[in-house]
Coordinates of C-alpha atoms and ligand atoms in Angstrom, one line a residue:
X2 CA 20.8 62.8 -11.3
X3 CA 18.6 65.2 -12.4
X4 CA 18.9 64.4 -16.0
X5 CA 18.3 61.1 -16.0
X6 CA 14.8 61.2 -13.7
X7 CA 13.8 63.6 -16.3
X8 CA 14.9 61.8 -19.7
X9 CA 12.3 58.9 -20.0
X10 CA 14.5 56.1 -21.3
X11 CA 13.0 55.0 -24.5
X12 CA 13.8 58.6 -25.6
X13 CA 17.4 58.4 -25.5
X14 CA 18.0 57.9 -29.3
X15 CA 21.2 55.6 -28.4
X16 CA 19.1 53.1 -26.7
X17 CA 16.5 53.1 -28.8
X18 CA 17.1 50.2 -30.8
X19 CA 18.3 47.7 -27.7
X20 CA 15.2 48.5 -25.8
X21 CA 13.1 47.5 -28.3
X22 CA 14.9 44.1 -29.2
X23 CA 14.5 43.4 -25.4
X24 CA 10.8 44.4 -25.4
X25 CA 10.5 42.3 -28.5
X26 CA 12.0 39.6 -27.5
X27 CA 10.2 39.2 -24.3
X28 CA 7.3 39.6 -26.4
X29 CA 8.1 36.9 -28.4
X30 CA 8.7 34.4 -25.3
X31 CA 5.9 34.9 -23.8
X32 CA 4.1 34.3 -26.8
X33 CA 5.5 30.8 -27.1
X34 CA 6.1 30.2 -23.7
X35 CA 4.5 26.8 -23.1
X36 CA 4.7 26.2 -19.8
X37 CA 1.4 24.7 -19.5
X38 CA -1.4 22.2 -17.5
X39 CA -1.2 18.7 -18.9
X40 CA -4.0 16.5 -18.1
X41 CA -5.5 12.9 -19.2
X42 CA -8.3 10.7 -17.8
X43 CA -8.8 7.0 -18.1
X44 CA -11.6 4.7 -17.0
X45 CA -9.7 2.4 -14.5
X46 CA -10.1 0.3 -11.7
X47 CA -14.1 0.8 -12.2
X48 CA -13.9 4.4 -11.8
X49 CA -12.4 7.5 -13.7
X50 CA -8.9 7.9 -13.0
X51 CA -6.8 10.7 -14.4
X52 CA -3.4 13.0 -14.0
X53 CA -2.8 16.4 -13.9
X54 CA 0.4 18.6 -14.3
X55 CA 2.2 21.5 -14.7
X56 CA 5.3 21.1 -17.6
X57 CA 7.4 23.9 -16.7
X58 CA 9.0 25.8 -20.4
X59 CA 10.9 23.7 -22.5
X60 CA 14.5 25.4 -22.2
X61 CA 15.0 27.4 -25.6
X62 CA 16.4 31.2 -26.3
X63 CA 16.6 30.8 -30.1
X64 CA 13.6 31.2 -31.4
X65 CA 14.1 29.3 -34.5
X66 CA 14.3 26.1 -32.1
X67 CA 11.1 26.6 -30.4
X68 CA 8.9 24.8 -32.5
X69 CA 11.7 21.6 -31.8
X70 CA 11.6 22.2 -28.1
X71 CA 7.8 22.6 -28.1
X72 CA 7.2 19.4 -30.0
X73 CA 9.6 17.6 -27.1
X74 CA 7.7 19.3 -24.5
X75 CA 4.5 18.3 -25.8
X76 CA 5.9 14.5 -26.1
X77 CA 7.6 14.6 -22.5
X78 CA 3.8 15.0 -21.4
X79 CA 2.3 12.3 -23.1
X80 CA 4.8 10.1 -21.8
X81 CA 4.1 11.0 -18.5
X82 CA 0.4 10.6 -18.8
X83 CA 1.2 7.5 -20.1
X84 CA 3.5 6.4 -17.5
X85 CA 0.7 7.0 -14.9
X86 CA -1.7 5.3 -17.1
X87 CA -0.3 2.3 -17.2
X88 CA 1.0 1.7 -13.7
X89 CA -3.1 2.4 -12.6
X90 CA -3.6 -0.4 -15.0
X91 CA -1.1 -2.8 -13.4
X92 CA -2.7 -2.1 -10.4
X93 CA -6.2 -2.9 -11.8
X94 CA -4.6 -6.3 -13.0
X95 CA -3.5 -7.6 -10.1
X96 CA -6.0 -6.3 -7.5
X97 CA -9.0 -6.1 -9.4
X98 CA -11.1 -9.1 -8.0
X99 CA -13.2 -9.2 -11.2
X100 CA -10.7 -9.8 -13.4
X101 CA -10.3 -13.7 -13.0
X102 CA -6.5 -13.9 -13.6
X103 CA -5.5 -11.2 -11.4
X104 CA -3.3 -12.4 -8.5
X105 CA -6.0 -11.6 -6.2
X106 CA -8.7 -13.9 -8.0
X107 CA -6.7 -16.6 -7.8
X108 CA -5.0 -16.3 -3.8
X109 CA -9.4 -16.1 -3.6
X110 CA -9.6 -19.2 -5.1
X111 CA -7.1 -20.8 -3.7
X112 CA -6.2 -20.1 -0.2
X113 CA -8.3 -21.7 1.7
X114 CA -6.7 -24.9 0.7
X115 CA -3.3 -24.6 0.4
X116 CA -1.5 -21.3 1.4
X117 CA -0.4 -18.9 -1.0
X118 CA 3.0 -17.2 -1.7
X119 CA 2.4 -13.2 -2.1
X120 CA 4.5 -10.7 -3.9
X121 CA 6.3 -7.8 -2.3
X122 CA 4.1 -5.4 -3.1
X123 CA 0.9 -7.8 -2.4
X124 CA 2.4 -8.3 1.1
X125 CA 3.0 -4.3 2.0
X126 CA -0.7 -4.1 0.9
X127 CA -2.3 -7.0 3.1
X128 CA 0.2 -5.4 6.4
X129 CA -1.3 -2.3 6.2
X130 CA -4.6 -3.5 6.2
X131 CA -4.2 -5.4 8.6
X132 CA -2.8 -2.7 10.3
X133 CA -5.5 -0.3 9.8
X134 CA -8.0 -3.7 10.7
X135 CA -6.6 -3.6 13.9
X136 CA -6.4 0.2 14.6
X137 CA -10.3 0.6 13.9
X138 CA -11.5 -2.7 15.9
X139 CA -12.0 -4.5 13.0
X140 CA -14.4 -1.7 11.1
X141 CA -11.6 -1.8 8.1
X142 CA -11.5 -5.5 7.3
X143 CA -10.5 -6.9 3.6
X144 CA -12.5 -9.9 4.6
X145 CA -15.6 -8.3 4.6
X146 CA -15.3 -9.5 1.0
X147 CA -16.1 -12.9 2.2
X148 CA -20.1 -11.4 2.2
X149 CA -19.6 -8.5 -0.3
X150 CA -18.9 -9.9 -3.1
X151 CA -22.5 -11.2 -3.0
X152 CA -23.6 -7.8 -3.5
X153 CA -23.9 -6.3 -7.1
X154 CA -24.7 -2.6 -7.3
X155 CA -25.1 -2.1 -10.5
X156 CA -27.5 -5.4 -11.1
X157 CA -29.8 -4.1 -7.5
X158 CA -28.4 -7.3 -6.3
X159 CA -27.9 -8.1 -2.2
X160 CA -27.5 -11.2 -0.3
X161 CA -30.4 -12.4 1.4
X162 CA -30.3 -12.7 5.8
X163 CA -29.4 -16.5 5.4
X164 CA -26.8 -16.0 2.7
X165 CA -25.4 -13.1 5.0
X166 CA -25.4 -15.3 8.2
X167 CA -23.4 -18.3 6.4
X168 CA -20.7 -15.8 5.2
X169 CA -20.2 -13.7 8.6
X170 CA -18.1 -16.4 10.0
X171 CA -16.1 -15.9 7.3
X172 CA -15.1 -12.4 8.1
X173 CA -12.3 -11.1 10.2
X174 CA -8.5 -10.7 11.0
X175 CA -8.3 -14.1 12.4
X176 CA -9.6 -16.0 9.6
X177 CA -6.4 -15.2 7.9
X178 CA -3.3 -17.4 8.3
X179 CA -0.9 -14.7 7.2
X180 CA 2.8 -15.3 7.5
X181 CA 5.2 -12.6 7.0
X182 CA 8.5 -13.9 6.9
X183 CA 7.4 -16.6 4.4
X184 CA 4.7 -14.0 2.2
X185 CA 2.3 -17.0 2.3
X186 CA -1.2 -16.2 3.3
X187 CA -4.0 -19.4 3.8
X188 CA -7.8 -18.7 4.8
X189 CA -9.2 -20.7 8.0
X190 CA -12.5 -21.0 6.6
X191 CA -13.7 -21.8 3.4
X192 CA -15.5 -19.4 2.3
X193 CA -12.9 -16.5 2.6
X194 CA -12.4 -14.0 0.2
X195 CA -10.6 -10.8 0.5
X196 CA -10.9 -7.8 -1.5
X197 CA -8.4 -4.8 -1.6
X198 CA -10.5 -2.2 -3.0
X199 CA -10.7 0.0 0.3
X200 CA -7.0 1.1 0.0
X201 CA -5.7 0.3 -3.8
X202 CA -6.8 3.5 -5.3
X203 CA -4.9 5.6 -2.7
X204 CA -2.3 3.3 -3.3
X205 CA -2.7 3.7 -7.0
X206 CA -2.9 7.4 -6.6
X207 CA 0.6 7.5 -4.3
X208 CA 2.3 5.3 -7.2
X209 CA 0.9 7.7 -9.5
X210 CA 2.4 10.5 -7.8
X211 CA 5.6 9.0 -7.4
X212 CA 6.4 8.6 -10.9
X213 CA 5.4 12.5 -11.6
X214 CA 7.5 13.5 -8.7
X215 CA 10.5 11.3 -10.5
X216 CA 10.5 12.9 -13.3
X217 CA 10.7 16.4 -12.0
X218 CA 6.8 17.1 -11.7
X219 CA 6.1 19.9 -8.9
X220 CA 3.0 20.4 -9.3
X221 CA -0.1 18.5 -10.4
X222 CA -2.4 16.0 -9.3
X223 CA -3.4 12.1 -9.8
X224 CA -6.6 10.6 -9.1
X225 CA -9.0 7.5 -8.9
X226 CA -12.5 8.3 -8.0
X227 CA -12.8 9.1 -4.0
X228 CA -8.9 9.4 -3.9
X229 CA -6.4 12.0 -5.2
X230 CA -2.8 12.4 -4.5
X231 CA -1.5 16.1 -4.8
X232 CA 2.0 16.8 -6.0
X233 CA 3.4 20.7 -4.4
X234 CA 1.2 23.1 -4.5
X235 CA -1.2 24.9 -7.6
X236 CA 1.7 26.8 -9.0
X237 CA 2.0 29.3 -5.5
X238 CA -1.9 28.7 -4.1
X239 CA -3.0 25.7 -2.2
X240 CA -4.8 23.0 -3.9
X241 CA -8.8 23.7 -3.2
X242 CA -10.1 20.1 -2.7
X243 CA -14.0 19.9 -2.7
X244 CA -16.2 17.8 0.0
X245 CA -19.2 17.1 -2.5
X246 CA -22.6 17.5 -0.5
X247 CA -23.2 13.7 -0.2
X248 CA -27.0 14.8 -1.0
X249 CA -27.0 16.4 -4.4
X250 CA -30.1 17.7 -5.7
X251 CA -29.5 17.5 -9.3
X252 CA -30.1 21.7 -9.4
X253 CA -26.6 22.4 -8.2
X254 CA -25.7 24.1 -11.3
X255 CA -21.3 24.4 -10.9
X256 CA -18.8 23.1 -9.1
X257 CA -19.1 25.3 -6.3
X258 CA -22.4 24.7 -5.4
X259 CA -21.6 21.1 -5.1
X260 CA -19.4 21.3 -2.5
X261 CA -20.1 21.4 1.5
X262 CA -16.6 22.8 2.0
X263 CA -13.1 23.7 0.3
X264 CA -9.9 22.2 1.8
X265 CA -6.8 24.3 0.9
X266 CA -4.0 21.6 0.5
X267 CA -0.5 21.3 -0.2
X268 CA 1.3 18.1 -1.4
X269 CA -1.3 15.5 0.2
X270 CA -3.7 13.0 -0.6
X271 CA -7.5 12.9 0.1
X272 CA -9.4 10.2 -0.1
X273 CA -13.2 10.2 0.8
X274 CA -15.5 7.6 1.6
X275 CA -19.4 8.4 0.5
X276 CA -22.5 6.6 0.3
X277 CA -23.4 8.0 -2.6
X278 CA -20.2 6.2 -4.7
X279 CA -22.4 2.6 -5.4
X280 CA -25.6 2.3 -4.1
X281 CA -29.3 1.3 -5.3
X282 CA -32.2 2.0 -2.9
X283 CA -33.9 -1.5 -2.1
X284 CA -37.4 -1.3 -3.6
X285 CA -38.9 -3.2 -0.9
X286 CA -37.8 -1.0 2.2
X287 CA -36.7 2.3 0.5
X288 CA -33.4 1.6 1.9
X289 CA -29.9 2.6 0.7
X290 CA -27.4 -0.6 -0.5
X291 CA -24.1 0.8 -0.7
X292 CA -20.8 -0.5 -1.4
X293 CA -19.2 -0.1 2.4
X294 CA -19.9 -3.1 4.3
X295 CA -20.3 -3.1 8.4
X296 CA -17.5 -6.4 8.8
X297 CA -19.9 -7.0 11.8
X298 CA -23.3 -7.3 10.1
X299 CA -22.7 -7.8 6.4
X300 CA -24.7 -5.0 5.5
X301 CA -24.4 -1.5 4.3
X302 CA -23.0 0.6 7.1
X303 CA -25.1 3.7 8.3
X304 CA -24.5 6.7 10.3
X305 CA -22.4 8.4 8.3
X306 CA -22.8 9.5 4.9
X307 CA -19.8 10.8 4.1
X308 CA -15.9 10.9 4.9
X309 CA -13.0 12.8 3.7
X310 CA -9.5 11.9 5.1
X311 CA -6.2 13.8 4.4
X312 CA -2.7 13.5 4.7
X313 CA 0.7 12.8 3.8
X314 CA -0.2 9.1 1.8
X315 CA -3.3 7.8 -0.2
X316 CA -2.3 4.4 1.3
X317 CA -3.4 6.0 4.6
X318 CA -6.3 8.3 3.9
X319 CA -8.2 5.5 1.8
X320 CA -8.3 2.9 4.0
X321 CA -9.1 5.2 6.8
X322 CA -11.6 6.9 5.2
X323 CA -13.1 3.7 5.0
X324 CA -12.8 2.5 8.3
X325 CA -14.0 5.8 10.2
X326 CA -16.5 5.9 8.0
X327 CA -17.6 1.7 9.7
X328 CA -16.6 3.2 12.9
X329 CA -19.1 6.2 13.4
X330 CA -18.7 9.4 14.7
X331 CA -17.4 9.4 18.1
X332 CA -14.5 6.1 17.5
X333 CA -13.9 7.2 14.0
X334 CA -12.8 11.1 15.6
X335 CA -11.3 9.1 18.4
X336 CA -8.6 6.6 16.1
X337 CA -8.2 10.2 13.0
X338 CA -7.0 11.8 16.2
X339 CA -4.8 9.4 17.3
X340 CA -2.9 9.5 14.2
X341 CA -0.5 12.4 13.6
X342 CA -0.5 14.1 10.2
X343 CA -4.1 13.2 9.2
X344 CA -7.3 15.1 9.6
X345 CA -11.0 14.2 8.8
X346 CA -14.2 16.1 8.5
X347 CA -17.1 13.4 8.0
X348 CA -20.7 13.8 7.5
X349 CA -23.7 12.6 9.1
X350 CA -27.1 11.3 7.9
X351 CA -28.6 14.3 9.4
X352 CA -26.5 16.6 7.4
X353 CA -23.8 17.5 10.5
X354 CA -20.4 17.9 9.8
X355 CA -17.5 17.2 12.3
X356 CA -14.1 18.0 12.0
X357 CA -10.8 16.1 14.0
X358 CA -9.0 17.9 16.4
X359 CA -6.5 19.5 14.1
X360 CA -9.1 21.3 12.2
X361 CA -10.8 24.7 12.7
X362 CA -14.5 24.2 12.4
X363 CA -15.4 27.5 10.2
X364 CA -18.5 28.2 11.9
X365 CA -17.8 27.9 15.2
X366 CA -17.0 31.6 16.7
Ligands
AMP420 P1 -13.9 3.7 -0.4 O1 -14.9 4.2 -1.4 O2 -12.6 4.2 -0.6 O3 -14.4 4.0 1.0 O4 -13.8 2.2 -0.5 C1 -14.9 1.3 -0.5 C2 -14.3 0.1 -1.0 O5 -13.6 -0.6 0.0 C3 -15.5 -0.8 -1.4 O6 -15.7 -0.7 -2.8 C4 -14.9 -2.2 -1.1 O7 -14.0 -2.6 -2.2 C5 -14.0 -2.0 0.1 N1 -14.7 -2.1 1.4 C6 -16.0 -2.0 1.7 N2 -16.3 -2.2 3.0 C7 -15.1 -2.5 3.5 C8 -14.6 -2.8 4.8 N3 -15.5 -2.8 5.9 N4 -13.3 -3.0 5.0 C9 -12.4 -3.0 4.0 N5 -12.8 -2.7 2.8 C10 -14.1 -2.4 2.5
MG421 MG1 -11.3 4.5 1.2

């Protein structure tokens, strides 16, 4: 016993030689490890969309191999970014209603006269919003389209009170003919449109997800503006997601100081809702035109400024960001707490923030 405690180990001239190969070697694999963060952004669906991910070390123990495996490893990860690209961009085509021959464009154009046969995935999208239509009393409704896509945010453009009035009738469950067994959906009124832009980016984001997951991704992140899907955790630490102050000064100098609050998260999605997203201030009243429309009143809703929404699917969380967000404080805590798994912390236009039942306000005492 006592000999050994008191010869240090690297002094024993025998072993010498092997404890050096192992130190070098172990030197020499860290050196190339390549384990690494893998990350991509693409301007989709009108926004910034992007992927992020953790390629665990491509197997090697001969050295003389590594730069091979490093070269397949490097590969692998464009493919994957690639992969994610382009399913966003299927997505885009079909949904997008500004792309003219996107299946959505043309069910716009023609539903209201003869009914239209949807796909599979088209008809999982319209029942869970009208799903989420129903939960929030009509708040969430992808016929508010029939009035918004008079609005143009970037031109400072919005419909006028008599242009606003004709089109209200034109919003609402019940102006959809929508029959499930058959995938055909028909409009009841002409001037229906719908749009799916409340919930196809956390859709997107899910799809995104998926395919990392599939291909042995366990940890990383996909995104399209408001929404993010997160796959595992960040490599043993939760995912710290950011609630941006919906009020930026333009001083906030980092990250950090942009944020109201830091959710810790582990394999979820996030979607918030913010009035800040589209908007132009109207010249003639000062006031804010932003791209989430009251069903009810055609206009901008108001109230809240800002929503985040987590849980286990972006095909959740973005829609009902979107609909508490319609709803107001005291309905849209009512229908986040109603729903199991999901949480929500929105954010007034006096600055208050509220949390849902399953969250831990961090300044109350
Ligand atoms: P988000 O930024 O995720 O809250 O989604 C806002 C998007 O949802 C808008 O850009 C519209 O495409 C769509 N949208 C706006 N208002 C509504 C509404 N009341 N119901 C359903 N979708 C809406
Ligand atoms: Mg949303």
């Amino acid at each position: 016993m006592e000999s050994l405690t008191k010869t240090p180990i690297f002094r024993s001239k025998s072993k010498q030689p092997a404890m050096w190969t192992l130190l070098l070697v172990v030197l020499f694999s860290s050196q190339f490890s390549q384990a690494e963060w893998f990350h991509k952004t693409w301007p989709i669906m009108g926004t910034e969309t992007g992927a992020r991910f953790w390629l665990d070390d491509p197997n090697f123990s001969d050295p003389t191999q590594q730069s091979e495996a490093l070269k397949a490893q490097q590969q692998k990860a464009q493919e994957l970014l690639e992969l994610v690209r382009q399913e966003m961009h299927r997505i885009d085509v079909i949904y997008s209603p500004y792309i003219d021959t996107s299946a959505l464009s043309k069910i716009n154009a023609a539903a209201a006269s003869t009914p239209q046969l949807l796909s599979q995935e088209f008809a999982a999208l319209v029942d869970k919003a009208l799903w989420v239509s129903q939960a929030s009393g009509g708040a969430f409704d992808i016929t508010y389209a029939s009035v918004g896509h008079l609005y143009d945010y970037r031109n400072k453009i919005a419909p006028g009170d008599e242009d606003i009035s004709k089109t209200l009738p034109a919003i609402g469950s019940d102006r959809l003919l929508w029959d499930r067994k058959n995938r055909t959906l028909a409009f009841t009124h002409p001037l229906v449109k719908i749009d799916l832009g409340g919930l196809a980016k956390g859709y997107a984001v899910d799809r995104g997800a998926e395919i990392l997951r599939h291909h042995g991704i366990k940890h990383g992140s996909v995104n399209a503006g408001g929404d993010t899907a997160l796959i595992g955790d960040n490599r043993g630490r939760p995912w710290f997601v950011g609630v941006k102050n919906p009020r930026l000064t333009g001083e906030e100098k980092n990250w950090q100081e942009q944020q109201v609050l830091k959710l810790p998260l582990i394999n979820e999605a996030i979607s918030t809702s913010g009035d800040y997203e589209r908007f132009f201030i109207d010249e003639q009243d000062g006031k804010r035109v932003h791209h989430i429309i009251n069903p009810r009143t055609g206009k901008s809703s108001n109230g809240l400024i800002s929503v985040s929404v987590f849980g286990p699917q972006g095909i959740n969380t973005d829609p009902l960001s979107t609909a508490i967000f319609v709803m107001g404080v005291e309905k849209g805590l009512n229908l986040i707490n109603s729903i199991q798994s999901y949480e929500a912390v929105l954010i007034t236009d006096t600055g208050k923030v509220l949390y849902s039942d399953g969250l831990v306000d961090p300044n109350a005492n």
